[in-house]
XYZ file of C-alpha atoms in Angstrom:
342
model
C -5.869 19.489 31.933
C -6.888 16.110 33.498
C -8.551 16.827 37.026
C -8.113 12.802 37.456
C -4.734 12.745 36.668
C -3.800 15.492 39.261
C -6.044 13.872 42.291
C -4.299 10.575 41.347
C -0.716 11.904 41.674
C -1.281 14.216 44.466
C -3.101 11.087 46.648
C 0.052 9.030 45.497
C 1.915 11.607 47.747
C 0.576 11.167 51.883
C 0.727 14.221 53.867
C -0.700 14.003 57.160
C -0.334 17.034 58.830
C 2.899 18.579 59.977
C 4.509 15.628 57.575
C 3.208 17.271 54.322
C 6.810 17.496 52.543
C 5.902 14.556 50.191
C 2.750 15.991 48.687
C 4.543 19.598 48.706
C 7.504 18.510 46.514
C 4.746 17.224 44.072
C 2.539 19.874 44.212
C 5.723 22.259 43.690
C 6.477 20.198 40.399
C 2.668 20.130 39.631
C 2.630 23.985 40.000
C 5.479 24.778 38.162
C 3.770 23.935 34.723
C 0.831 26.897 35.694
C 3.411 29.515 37.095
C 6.546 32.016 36.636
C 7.968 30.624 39.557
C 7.173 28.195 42.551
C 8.944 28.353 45.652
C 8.299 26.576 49.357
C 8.454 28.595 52.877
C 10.135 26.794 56.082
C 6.846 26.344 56.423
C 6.084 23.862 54.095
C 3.746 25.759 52.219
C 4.501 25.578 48.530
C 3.951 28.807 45.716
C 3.158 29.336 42.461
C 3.504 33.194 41.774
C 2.353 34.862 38.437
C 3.394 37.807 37.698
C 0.860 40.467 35.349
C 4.549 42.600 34.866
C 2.659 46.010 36.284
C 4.334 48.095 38.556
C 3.203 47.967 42.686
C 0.799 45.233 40.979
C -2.415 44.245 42.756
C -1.944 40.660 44.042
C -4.697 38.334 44.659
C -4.171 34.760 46.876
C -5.630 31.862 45.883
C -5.245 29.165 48.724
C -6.119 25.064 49.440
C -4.382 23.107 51.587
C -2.215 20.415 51.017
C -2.295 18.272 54.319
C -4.962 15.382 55.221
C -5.709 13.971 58.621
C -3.790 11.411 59.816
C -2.424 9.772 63.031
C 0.825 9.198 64.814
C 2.664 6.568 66.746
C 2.609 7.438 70.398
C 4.164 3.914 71.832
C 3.964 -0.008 71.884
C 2.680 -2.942 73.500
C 4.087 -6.088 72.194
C 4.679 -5.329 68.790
C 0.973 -3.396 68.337
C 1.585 0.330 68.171
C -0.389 2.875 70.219
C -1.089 6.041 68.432
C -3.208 9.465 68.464
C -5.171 11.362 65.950
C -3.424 14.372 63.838
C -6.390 16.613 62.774
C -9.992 15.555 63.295
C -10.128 11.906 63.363
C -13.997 10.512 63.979
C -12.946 6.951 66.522
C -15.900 5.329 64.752
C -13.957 4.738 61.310
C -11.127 3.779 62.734
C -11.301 -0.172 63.503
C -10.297 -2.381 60.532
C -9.117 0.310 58.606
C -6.386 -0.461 56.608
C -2.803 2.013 57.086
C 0.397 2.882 56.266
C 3.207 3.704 58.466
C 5.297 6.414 57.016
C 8.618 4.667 58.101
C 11.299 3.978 55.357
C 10.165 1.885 53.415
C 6.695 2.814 54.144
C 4.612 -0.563 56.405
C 1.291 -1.790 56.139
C -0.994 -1.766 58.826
C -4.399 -2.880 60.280
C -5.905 -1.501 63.056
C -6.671 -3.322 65.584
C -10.919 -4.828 66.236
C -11.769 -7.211 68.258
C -14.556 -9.678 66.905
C -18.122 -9.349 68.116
C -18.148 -13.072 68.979
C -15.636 -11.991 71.647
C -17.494 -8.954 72.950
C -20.340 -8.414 75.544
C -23.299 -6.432 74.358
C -22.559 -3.903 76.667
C -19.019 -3.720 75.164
C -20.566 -3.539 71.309
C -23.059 -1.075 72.206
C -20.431 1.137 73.925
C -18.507 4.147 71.839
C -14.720 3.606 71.179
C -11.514 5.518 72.281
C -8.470 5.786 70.190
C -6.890 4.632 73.403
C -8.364 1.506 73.358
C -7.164 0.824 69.385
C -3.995 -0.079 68.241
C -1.809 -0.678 64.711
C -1.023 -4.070 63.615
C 1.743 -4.425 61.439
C 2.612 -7.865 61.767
C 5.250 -7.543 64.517
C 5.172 -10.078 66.673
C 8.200 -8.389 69.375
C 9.481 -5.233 68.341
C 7.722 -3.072 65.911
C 11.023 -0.970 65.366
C 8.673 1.934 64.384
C 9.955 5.319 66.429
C 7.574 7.296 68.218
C 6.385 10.201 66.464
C 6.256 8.392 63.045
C 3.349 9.497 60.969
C 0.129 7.025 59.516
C -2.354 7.699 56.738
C -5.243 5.687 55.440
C -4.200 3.481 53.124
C -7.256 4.259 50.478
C -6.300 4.506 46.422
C -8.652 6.866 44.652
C -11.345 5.187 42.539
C -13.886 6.494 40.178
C -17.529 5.648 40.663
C -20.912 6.046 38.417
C -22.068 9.141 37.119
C -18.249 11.260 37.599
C -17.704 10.592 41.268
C -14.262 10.120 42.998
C -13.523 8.810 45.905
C -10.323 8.878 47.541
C -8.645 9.793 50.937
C -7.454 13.310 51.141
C -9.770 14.937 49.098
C -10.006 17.623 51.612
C -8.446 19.393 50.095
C -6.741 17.958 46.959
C -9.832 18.716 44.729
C -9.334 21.978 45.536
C -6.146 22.695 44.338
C -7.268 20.706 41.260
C -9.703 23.569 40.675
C -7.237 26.053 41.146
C -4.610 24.275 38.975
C -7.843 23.972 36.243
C -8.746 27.679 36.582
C -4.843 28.723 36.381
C -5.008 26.416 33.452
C -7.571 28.839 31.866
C -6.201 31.937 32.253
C -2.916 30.791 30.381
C -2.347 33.759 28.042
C -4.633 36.367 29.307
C -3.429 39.473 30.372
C -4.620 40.298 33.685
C -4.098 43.504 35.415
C -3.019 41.804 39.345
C -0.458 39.039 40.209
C -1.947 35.794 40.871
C -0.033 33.674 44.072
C -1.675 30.138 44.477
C -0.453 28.545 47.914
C -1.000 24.821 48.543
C -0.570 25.610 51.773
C -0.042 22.953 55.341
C -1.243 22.144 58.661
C -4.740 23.975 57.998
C -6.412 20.544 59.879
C -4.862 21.616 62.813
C -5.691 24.804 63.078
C -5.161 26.781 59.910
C -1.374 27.750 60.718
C 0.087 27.092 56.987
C -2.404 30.126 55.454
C -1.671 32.475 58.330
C 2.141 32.444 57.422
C 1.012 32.454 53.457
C -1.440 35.401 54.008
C 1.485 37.243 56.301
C 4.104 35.941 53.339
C 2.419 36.904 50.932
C 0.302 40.102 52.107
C -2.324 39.916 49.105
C -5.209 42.375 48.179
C -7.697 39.484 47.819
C -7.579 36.017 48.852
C -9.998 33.407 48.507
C -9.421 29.900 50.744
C -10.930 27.154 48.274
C -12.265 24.225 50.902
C -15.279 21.387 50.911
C -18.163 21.631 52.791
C -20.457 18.598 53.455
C -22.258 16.918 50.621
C -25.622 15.456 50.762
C -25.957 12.212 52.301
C -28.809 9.710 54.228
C -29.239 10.730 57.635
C -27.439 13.923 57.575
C -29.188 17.476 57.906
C -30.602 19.018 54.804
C -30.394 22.328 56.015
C -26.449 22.203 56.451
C -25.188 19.916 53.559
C -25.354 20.505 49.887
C -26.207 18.285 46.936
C -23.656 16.965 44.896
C -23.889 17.836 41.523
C -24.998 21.738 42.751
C -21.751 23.325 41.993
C -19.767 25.699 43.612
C -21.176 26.654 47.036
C -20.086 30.584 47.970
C -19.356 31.239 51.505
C -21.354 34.273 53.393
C -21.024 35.383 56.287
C -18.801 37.234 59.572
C -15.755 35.213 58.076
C -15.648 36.440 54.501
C -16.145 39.824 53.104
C -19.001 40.618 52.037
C -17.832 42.128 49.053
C -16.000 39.403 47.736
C -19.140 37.016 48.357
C -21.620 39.504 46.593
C -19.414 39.443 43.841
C -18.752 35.650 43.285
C -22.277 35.103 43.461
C -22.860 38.402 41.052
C -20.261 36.444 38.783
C -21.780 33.216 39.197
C -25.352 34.324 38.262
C -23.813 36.246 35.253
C -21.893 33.033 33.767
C -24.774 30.803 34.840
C -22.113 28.580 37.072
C -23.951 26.161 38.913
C -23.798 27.054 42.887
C -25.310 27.718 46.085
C -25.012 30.358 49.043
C -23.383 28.616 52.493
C -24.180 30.510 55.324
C -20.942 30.335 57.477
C -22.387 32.314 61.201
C -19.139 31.610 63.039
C -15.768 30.361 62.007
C -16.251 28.420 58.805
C -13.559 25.720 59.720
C -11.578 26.633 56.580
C -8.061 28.797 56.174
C -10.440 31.887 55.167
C -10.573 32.391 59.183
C -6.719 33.359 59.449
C -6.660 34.745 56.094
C -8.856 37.344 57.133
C -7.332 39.031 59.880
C -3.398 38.552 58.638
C -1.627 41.676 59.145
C -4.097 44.593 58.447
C -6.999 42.492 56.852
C -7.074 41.162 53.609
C -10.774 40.781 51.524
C -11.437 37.096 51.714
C -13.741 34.876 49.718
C -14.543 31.147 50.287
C -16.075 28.765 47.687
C -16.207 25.090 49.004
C -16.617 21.964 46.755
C -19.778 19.484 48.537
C -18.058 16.638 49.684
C -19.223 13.467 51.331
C -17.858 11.452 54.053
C -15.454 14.338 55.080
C -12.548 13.138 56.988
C -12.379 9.612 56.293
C -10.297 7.056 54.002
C -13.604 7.124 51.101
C -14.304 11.375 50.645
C -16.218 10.984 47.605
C -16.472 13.886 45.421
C -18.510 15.144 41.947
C -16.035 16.046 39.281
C -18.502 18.368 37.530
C -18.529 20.366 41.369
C -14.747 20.985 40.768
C -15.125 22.081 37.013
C -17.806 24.317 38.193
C -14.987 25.739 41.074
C -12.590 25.964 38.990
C -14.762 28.232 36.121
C -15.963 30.153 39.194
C -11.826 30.906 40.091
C -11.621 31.849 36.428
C -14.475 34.124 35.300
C -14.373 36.086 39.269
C -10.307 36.762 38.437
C -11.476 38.217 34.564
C -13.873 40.376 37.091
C -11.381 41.940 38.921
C -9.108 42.217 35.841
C -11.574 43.922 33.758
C -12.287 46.655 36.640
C -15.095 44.772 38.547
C -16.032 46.413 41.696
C -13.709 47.967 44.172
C -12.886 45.470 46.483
């Protein structure tokens, strides 16, 4: 299975959140090549359920989400659309970026900057507001673009040196590339649990997709498969990870810690490149609903390092998802051959 070719057609497919229904329908026909059956919730969030055939069957959840951060038309002035953010939007990215307006047919867009040569230097050396951008698509009266239509970056996924990708949306499309690659691997083995996989929606604003999925679904184990930050120059050491380090295992209040002792245990056993991330609060991923669905469920959390999170160039390592995704695989043959009680 081609990692590549699965980024490439999910990023084909925008799905800003709470407008994920194009990226769903492919991840649905994605899924159903892995799975017994796929279905989608009134949710949004899409299944793939495989069943092990045992009766009152052990399930375990294996979640990413589908959506990516986006923005919305709010109004106009004169053709230029106003607009607001949908998920965590940084204002500093956001002038000259090139868009898309989700209308039908889809419209390019610019957003608005003004030049420096038209700015005071109290004006360059001042931070932004979203309220003081706007959307150029070329209208020059009416923009004939309804309120509440979506926008994504308009960013095509390209492959740098040394097996980096970088693309919009990979938060959190390379994670359900590792699933799909680890669901991949486990093609004829007889395991002794049923295996859901949810692409679930809506996790950038606020994790809502996973809570129905968890309460859906009402697994034994889950494990939310996320990014954390990647290595780059000026950020902290002590809170990103390298690129090329693998998988990085999530320990903390927000998993249990039986399920992160034994992904590491199972990483250390099958020499899988990783690292430990120490998550002392909510770890911004759909492990924090998971959790406390219904009566509790055991949650893990393995991220993939990611630079430039939230922004139209996320640039990933594809050997960090292979080493995911053969984490996902060899921690399910665990549990299957007995493992520990969890």
């Amino acid at each position: 299975m081609d990692i590549l070719s699965i980024i490439n057609k999910l990023s084909a497919h925008p799905s800003p959140s709470g407008f994920e229904h194009s990226a769903s329908k492919c991840a649905e026909a994605m899924m159903a090549r892995f799975f017994d059956k796929t279905e989608t919730d009134k949710s949004g969030n899409v299944y793939g359920i495989r069943k092990c055939r045992k009766k009152n069957a052990k399930c375990l959840l294996l979640d990413a989400h589908i959506d990516e951060i986006g923005l919305i038309v709010t109004g106009e002035e004169n053709g230029f659309l106003r607009f607001d953010t949908l998920g965590g939007v940084d204002p500093r990215i956001l002038p000259a970026c090139e868009v898309t307006v989700l209308t039908d047919p889809p419209k390019s867009g610019v957003i608005t900057v003004c030049p420096p040569h038209l700015l005071t230097r109290e004006e360059m050396d001042s931070a932004l507001d979203i309220s003081d951008l706007f959307i150029d698509i070329g209208a020059e009266k009416e923009s004939g673009v309804a309120v509440g239509t979506p926008v994504v970056f308009n960013s095509e996924p390209v492959r740098l040196r040394d097996g980096y990708i970088s693309a919009r949306a990979l938060d959190d499309r390379a994670s359900l590339a590792a699933i799909l690659l680890a669901v991949d691997m486990l093609k004829g083995k007889k395991l002794g649990f049923d295996i859901v996989t949810v692409a679930s929606v809506q996790e950038e604003l606020g994790c809502r997709g996973a809570t129905v999925a968890g309460y859906k679904v009402n697994p034994d184990w889950a494990i939310a498969v996320d990014v954390t930050h990647a290595t780059t120059p000026g950020a902290d050491k002590s809170s990103t990870f390298d690129a090329g380090s693998g998988a990085a295992i999530g320990v903390g209040p927000n998993m249990t810690k039986k399920m992160s002792d034994a992904l590491i245990s199972v990483a250390k056993d099958k020499k899988i490149p990783h690292t430990v991330e120490v998550c002392s609060g909510h770890s911004g991923t759909n492990a924090w609903t998971l959790q406390t669905v219904r009566e509790g469920i055991a949650t893990g959390l393995i991220s993939i390092p990611l630079k430039y999170m939230h922004t139209p160039v996320e640039t990933i390592k594809k050997n960090d998802i292979e080493a995911t995704a053969k984490l996902i695989y060899e921690f399910v043959l665990y549990l299957s051959a007995g493992g520990a009680k969890l």
